[in-house]
XYZ file of C-alpha atoms in Angstrom:
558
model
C 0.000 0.000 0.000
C 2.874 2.049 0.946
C 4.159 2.007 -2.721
C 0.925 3.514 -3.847
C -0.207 7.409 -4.739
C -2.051 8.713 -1.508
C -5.734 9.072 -3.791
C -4.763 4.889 -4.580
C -4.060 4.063 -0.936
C -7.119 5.439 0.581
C -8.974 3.373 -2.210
C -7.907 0.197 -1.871
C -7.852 0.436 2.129
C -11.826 1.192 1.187
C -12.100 -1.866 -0.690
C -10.254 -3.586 2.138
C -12.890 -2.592 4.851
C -15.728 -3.335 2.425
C -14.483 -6.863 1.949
C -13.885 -7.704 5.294
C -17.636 -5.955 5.826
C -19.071 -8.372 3.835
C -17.087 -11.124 5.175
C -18.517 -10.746 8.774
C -22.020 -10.222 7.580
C -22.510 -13.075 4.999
C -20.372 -15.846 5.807
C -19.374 -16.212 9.120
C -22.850 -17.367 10.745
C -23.106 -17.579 14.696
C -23.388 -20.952 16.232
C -26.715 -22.622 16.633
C -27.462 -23.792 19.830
C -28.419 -27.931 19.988
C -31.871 -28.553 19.623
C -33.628 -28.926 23.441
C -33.717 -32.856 23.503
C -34.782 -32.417 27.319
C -38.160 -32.155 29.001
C -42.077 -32.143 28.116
C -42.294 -28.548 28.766
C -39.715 -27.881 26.252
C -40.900 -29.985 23.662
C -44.469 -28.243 23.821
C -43.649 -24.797 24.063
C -40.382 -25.255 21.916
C -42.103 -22.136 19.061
C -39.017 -20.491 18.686
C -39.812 -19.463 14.667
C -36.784 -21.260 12.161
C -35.602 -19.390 9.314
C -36.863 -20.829 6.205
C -34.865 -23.234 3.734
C -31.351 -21.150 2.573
C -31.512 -18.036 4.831
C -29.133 -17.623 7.105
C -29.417 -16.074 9.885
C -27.529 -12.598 10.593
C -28.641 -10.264 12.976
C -27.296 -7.259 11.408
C -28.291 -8.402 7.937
C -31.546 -8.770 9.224
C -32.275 -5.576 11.363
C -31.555 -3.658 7.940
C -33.699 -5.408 5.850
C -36.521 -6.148 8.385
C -38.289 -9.868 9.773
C -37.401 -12.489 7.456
C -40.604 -13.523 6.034
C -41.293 -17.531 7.896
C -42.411 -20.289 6.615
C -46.025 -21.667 7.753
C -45.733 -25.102 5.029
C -46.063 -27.956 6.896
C -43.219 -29.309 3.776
C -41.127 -26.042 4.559
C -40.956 -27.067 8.287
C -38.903 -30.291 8.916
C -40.399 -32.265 11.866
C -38.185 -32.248 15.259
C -36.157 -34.948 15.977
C -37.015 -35.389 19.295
C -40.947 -35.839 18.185
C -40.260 -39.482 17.580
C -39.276 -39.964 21.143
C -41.968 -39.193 22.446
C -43.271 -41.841 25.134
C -46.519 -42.169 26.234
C -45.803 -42.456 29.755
C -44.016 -39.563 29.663
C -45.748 -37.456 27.142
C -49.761 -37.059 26.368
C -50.440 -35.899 23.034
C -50.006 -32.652 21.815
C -50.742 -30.126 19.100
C -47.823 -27.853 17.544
C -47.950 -24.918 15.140
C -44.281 -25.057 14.269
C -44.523 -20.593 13.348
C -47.288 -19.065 15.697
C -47.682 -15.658 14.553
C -49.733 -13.080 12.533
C -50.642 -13.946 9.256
C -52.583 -12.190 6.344
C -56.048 -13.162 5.705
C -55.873 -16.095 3.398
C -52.298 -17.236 4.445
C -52.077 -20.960 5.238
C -50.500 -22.359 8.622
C -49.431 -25.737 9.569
C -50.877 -27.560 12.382
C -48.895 -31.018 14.080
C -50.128 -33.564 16.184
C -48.085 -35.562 17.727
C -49.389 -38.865 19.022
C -47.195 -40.693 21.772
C -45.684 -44.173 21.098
C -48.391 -46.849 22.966
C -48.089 -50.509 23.582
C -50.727 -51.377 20.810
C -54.230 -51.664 22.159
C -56.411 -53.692 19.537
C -55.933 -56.456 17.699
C -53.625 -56.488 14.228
C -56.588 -56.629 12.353
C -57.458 -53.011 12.674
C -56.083 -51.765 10.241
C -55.984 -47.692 8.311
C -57.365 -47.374 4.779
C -54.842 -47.217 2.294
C -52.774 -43.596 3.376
C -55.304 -42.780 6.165
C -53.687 -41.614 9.805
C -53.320 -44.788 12.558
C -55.150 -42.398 14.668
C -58.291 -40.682 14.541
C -57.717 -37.070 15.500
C -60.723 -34.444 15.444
C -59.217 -30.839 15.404
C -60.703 -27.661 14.746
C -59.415 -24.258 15.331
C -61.781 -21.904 16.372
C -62.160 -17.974 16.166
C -62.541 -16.497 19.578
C -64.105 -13.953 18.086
C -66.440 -15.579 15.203
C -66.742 -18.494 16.648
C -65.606 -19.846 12.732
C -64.436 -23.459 12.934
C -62.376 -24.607 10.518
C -61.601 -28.323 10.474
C -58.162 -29.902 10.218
C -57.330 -32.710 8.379
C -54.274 -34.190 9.232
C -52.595 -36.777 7.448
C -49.253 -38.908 8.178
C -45.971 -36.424 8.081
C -44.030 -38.416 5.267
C -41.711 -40.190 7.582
C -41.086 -44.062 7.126
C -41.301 -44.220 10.967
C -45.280 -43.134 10.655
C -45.967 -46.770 8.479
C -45.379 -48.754 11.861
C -48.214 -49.278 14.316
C -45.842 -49.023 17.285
C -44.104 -46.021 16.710
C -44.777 -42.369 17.291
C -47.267 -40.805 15.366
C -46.697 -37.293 13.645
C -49.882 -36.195 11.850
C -49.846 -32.561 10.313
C -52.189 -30.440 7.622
C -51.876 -26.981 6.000
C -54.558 -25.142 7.261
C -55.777 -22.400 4.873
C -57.705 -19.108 7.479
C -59.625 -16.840 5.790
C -61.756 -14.740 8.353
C -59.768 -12.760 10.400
C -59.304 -13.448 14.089
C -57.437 -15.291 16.850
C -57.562 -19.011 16.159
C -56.827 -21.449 18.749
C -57.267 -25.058 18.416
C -59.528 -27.577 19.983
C -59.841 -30.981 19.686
C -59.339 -34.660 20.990
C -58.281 -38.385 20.127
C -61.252 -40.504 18.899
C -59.610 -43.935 18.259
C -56.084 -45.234 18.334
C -54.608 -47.851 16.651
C -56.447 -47.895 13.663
C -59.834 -48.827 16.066
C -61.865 -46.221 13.697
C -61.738 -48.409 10.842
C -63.935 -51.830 11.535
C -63.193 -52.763 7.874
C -64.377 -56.459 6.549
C -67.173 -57.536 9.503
C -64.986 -56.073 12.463
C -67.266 -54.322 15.361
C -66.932 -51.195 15.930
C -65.102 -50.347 19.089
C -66.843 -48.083 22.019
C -66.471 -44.238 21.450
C -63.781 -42.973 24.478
C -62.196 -39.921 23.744
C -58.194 -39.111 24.317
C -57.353 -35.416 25.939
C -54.616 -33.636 23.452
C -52.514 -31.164 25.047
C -52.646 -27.450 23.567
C -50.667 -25.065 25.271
C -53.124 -21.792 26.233
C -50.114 -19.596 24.468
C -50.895 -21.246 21.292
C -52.769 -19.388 18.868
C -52.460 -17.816 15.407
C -53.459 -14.598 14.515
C -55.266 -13.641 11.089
C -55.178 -10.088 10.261
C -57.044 -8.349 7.655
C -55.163 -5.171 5.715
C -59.098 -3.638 4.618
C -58.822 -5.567 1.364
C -59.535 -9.081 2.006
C -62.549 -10.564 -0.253
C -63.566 -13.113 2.433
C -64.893 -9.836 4.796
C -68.434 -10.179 5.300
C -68.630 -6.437 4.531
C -67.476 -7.871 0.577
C -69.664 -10.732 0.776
C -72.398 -9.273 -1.041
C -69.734 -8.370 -3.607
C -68.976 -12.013 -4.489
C -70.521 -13.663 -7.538
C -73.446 -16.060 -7.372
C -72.405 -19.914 -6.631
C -72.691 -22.269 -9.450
C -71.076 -25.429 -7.738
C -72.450 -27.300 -4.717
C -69.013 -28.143 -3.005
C -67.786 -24.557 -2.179
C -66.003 -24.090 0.896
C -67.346 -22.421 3.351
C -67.943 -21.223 7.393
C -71.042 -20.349 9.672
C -71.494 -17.427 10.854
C -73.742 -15.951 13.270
C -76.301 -14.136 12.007
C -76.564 -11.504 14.165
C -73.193 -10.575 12.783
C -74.067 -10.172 9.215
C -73.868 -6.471 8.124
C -76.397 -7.166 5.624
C -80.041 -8.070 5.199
C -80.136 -12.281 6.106
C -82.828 -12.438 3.802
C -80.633 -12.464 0.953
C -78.691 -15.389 1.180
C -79.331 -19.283 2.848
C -81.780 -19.221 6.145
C -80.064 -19.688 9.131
C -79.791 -23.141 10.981
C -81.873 -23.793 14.324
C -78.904 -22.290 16.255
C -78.829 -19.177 14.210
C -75.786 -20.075 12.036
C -75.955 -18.855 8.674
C -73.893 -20.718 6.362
C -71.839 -18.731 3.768
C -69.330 -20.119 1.512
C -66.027 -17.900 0.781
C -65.207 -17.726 -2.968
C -69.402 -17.125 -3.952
C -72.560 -16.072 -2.506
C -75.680 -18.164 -1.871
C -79.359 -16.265 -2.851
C -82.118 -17.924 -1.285
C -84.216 -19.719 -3.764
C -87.493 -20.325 -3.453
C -88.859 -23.705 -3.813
C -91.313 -22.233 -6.865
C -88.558 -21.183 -8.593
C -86.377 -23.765 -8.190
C -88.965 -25.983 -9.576
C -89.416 -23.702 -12.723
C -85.866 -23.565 -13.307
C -86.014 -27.377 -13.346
C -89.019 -27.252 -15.811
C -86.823 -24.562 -18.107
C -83.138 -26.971 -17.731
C -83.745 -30.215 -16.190
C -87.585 -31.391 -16.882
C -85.990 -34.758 -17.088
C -83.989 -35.744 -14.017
C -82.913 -39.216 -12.648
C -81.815 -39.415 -8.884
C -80.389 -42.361 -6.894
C -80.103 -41.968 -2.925
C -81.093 -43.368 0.209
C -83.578 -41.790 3.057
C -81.265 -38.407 3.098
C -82.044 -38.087 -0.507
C -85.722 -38.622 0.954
C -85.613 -35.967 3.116
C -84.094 -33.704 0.960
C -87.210 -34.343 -2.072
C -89.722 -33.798 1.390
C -88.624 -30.176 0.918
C -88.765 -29.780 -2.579
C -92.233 -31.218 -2.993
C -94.014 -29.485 -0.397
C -92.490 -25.959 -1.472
C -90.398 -25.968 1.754
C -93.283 -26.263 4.241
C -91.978 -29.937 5.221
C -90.753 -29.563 8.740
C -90.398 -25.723 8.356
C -91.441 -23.128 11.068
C -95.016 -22.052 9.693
C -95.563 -25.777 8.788
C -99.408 -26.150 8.793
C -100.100 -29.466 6.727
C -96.968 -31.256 7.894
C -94.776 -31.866 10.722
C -93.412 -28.446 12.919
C -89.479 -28.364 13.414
C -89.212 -30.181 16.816
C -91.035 -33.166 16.043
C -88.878 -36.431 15.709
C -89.647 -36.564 11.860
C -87.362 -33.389 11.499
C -85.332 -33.940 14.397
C -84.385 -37.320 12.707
C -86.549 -40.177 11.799
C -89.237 -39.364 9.490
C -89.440 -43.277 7.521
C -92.397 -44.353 9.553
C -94.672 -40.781 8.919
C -97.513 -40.777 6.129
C -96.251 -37.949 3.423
C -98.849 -37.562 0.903
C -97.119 -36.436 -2.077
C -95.429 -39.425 -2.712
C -94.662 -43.012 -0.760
C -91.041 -43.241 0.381
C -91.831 -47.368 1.261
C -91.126 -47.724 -2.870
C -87.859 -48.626 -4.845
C -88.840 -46.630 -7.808
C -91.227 -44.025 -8.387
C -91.947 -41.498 -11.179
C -92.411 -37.739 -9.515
C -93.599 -34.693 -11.369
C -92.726 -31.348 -9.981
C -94.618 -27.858 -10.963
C -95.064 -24.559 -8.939
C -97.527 -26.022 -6.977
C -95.641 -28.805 -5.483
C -94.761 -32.609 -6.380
C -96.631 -35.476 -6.081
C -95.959 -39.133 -7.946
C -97.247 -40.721 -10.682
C -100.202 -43.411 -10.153
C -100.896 -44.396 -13.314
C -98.308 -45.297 -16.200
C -97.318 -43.063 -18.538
C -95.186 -42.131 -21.721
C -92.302 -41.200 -19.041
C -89.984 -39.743 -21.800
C -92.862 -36.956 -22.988
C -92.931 -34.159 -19.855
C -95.888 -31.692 -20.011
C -94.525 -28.301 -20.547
C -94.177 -26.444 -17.475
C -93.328 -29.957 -15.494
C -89.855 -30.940 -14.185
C -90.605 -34.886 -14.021
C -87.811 -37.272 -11.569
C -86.957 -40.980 -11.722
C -86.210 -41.417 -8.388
C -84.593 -44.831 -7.084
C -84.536 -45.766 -3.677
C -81.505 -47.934 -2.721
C -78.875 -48.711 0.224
C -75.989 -47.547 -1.432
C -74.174 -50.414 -3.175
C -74.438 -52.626 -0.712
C -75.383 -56.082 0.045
C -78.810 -54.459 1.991
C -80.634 -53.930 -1.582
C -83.492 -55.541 -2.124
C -83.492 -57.076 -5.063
C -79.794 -56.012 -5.723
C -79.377 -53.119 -7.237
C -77.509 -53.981 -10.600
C -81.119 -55.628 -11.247
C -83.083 -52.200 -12.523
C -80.193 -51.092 -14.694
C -79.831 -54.644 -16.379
C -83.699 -53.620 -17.094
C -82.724 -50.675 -18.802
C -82.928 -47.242 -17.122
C -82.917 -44.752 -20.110
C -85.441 -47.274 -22.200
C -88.037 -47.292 -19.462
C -87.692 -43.413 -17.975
C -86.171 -41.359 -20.494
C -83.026 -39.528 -20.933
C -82.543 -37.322 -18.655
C -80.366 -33.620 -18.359
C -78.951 -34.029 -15.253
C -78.481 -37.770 -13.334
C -77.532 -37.312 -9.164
C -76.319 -40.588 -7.202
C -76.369 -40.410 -3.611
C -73.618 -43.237 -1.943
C -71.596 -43.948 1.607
C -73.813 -43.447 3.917
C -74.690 -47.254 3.556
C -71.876 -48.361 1.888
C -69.440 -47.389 4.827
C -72.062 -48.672 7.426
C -72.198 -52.352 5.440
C -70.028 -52.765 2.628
C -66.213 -53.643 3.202
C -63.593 -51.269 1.443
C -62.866 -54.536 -1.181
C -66.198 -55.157 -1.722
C -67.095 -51.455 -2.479
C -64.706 -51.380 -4.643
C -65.916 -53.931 -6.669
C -69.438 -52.825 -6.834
C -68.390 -49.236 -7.429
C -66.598 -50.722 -10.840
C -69.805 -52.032 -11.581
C -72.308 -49.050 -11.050
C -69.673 -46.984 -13.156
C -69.946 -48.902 -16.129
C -73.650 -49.174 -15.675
C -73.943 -45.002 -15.673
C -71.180 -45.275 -18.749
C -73.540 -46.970 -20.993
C -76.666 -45.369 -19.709
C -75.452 -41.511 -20.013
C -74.054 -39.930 -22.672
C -72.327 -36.772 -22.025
C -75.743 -34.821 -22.926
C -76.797 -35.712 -19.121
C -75.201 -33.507 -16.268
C -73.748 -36.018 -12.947
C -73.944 -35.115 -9.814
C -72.365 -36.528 -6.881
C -73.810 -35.858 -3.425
C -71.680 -37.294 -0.189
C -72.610 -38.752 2.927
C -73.661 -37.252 5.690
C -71.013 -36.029 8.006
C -70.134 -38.489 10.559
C -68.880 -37.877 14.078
C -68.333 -38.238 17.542
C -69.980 -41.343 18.678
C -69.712 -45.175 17.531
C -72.926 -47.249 16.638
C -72.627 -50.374 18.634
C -76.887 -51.174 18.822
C -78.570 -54.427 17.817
C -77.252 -53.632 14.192
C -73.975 -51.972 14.637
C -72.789 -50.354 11.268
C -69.108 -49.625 10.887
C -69.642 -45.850 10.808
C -66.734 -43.231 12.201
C -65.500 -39.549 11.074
C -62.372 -41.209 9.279
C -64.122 -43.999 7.792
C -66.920 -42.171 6.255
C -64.823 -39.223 4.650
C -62.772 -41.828 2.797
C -65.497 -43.648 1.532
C -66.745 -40.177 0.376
C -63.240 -39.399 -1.597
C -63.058 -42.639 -2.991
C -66.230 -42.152 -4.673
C -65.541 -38.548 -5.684
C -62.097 -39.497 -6.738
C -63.651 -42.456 -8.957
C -66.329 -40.565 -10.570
C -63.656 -38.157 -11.671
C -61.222 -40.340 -13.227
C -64.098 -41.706 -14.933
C -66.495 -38.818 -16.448
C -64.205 -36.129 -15.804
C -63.011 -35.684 -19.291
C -66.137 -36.520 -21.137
C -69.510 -35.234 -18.601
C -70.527 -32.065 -16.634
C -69.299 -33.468 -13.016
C -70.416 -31.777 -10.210
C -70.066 -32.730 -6.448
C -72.668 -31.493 -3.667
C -70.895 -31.671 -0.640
C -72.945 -31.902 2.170
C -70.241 -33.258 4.635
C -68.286 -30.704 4.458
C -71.430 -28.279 5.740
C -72.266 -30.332 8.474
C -68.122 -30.719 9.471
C -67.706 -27.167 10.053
C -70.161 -26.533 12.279
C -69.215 -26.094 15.543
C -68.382 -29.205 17.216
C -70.714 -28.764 20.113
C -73.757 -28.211 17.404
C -72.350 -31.303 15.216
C -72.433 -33.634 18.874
C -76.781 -32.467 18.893
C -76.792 -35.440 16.325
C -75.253 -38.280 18.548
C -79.154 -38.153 19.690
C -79.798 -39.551 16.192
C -79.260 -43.229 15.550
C -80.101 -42.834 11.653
C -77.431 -40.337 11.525
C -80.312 -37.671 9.435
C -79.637 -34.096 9.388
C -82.256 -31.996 10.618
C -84.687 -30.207 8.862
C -82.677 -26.645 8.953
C -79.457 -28.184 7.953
C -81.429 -30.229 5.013
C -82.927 -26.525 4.202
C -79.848 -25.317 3.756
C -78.078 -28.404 1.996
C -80.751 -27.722 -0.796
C -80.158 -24.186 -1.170
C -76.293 -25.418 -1.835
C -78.030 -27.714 -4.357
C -80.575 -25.404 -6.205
C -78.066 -22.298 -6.735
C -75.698 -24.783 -8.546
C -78.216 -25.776 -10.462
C -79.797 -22.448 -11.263
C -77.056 -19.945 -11.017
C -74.761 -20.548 -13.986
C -75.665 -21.049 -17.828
C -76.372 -24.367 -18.812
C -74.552 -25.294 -22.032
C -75.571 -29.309 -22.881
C -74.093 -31.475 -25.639
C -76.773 -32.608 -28.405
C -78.160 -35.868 -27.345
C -76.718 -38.680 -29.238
C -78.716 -41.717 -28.780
């Protein structure tokens, strides 16, 4: 340096305090301190936020350029080691949200559950569906605010350790939060061991719930900037629904800050539900019926006693089990509570396997007399409706029989074809066996349909919190039934998604986010039935998908 002109010296002693500058702040990283391998208490309150993948982390670097921005992935957030050590005898189970923190409306945050390791309990022949949880963990978290509950579906962390019976169990889900509030998380262990899944004749086991342990510090905060579209003060904004599987929340409706008259009627608890990405209008049962006249005067539908319920509605204009009820049953009788299978309803006779029903502004009633199905009087919407149990063994006669009769030869082609399945077919029918049957009814609707006739798929009902262990115990639980619902979706898809109009109504997902202590009123139901307000509002789900959105059908091809 010495050797160089003064203006040169002071230069490259510059360049030599930049470089060592940059040395210090981007590659010489302090020492992370070991992981706490130690106690309970540290393992449950161990939140201290990780830097996400390839940031390191400088103080300096960071105070300049503000928080680094964390990750809330449940695949940007490796799993602790020391989860897998945890011992039952030691350790209950816990919940962990690896990055509590504030998040932006919309933002998605992971949620763990850690189940101890535990001597197995049951016999080896409880078994998981094919890449369902060991465990059966029901988790919501809850606004303290709203009161929203969103439901968390956790599924194995992929971990070969997860595959063995014995081992620790590390369940996790990315939980997307769209209203803003303070969510904390509630929930409990329904079955271990697989004991949720009484697959292939095994009984159900007895219903005991296991505590989980959630630390009262946990929570996650969801704030909104002013320009979230979720606010109820945008709902009105959104467009009209024209699917029947949109996700959704209940909200009170003493909250909305608009006139409840404009979208679904509220449930017998005053929940109104409200989906986030559309808007429900409430649809009267008159127009719903000439909108069915004007796109779908020829309908086919396939369900069980839910489906029944459901068409109770429809063809009484709504007055079935409804508040001003005067020909039929008020809303705290039994029939709307739950059972309704034994009550006379006039209109049509729910004791039959098929009947023909014809639906005009006045109502529905069913044919009594044959008739030229196929020709529909103008201003009539006219339904094929088939009573079955599902696909399972429970049909009598079996249900292949009436479509190796010929569906679309007998009653007409229709515009829009809705199957109704699980319910039964989880309660009876073995995951094999389903299977096999499922094949079946899929090439059945393959060579009655073309792609002129709309399908819908409606799911169970949701399932939960209790086990049915009566004089004929069915092989119901939470787990059990919500796979048996995606298999069916998933099959349906794979099959007519790239040649029909698919649609799904989802009417588990209505009934799962309702607040859990609302969703336990229907352990008082053995049938499992929705009421009459949640049916209500399953059909408005139903009838603005249907009448929404423009209806552009394929020429029929016979």
């Amino acid at each position: 340096l010495m050797t160089l002109r003064p203006t040169k010296r002071v230069l490259a002693l510059l360049a030599v305090v930049a470089i060592a500058c940059v040395h210090i702040l981007f590659f010489r990283r302090p020492r992370s301190p070991p992981p706490a391998q130690s106690a309970f208490p540290d393992i449950i309150h161990h939140h201290t936020p990780l830097p996400p993948p390839g940031h390191a982390h400088w103080p300096l670097l960071d105070k300049l350029l503000g928080p680094p921005l964390l990750p809330t992935k449940c695949r940007d957030l490796p799993v602790p080691d020391y989860y897998w050590s945890a011992q039952d005898a030691f350790t209950p189970a816990f919940v962990a949200i690896p990055n509590p923190q504030q998040v932006p409306v919309g933002e998605t945050v992971c949620v763990r559950v850690v189940v101890p390791a535990k001597p197995a309990r049951s016999s080896v022949l409880y078994t998981p569906m094919p890449d369902m949880p060991w465990d059966s963990v029901l988790l919501d978290l809850v606004g303290q605010q709203t009161n929203v509950s969103v439901p968390v579906h956790l599924q194995m962390a992929p971990d070969i350790r997860n595959t063995r019976r014995d081992s620790v169990h590390v369940y996790e889900a990315d939980v997307v939060l769209r209203d803003a509030d303070e969510y904390r998380a509630r929930g409990y262990i329904e079955f271990r061991d697989a004991e949720w899944n009484p697959d292939g004749g095994l009984q159900p086991v007895a219903y005991g719930t296991e505590a989980l342990y959630v630390p009262e510090t946990l929570s996650v905060t969801v704030e909104d900037d002013g320009t979230s579209k979720y606010s109820l003060a945008r709902h009105m904004e959104l467009p009209l629904c024209t699917e029947a599987d949109a996700e959704g929340r209940w909200v009170a409706e003493a909250m909305l800050p608009f006139d409840a008259e404009l979208v679904a009627p509220a449930e017998n608890h005053g929940l109104v539900w409200l989906p986030y990405a559309c808007r429900l209008r409430r649809i009267s049962y008159s127009e719903y019926i000439s909108c069915l006249a004007t796109r779908y005067p020829m309908m086919h539908w396939y369900g069980d006693s839910n489906l029944r319920r459901a068409l109770k509605k429809i063809t009484t204009l709504g007055e079935w089990c409804s508040a001003n009820a005067t020909h039929y049953n008020s809303t705290e009788t039994r029939t709307c509570l739950c059972e309704d299978y034994a009550d006379g309803f006039q209109p049509f006779d729910a004791r039959y396997r098929e009947l023909m029903i014809d639906l005009d502004p006045s109502g529905g009633r069913a044919l009594t007399k044959p008739t030229k199905y196929a020709d529909v009087p103008a201003g009539i919407a006219r339904m094929y409706l088939h009573k079955w149990e599902g696909l399972s063994y429970r049909n009598r006669p079996p249900w292949p029989q009436e479509f190796q009769n010929g569906i679309t030869s007998r009653y007409g082609h229709p515009m829009m074809a809705l199957i109704s399945l699980t319910n039964w077919d989880a309660a009876f029918s073995s995951r094999a066996y389903f299977a096999v049957e499922m094949q079946a009814l899929l090439d059945h609707l393959a060579r009655e349909y073309t792609p002129f006739t709309e399908l819908y798929v409606r799911t169970g009902q949701y399932y939960c919190c209790r086990t049915d262990v009566g004089q004929r115990p069915r092989s119901y639980s939470r787990l059990r039934n919500a796979y048996f619902d995606q298999y069916v979706v998933d099959a349906f898809a794979e099959r007519f998604g790239g040649s029909h109009a698919l649609h799904v109504w989802d009417v588990a997902s209505i009934s799962e986010r309702l607040p859990l202590w609302v969703r336990r009123d229907n352990v008082k139901c053995p049938s499992n039935h929705a009421r009459a307000e949640i049916v209500e509002v399953e059909n408005q789900v139903l009838m603005n998908a249907m009448c929404n959105r423009e209806v552009e059908r394929p020429a029929f091809v016979d």
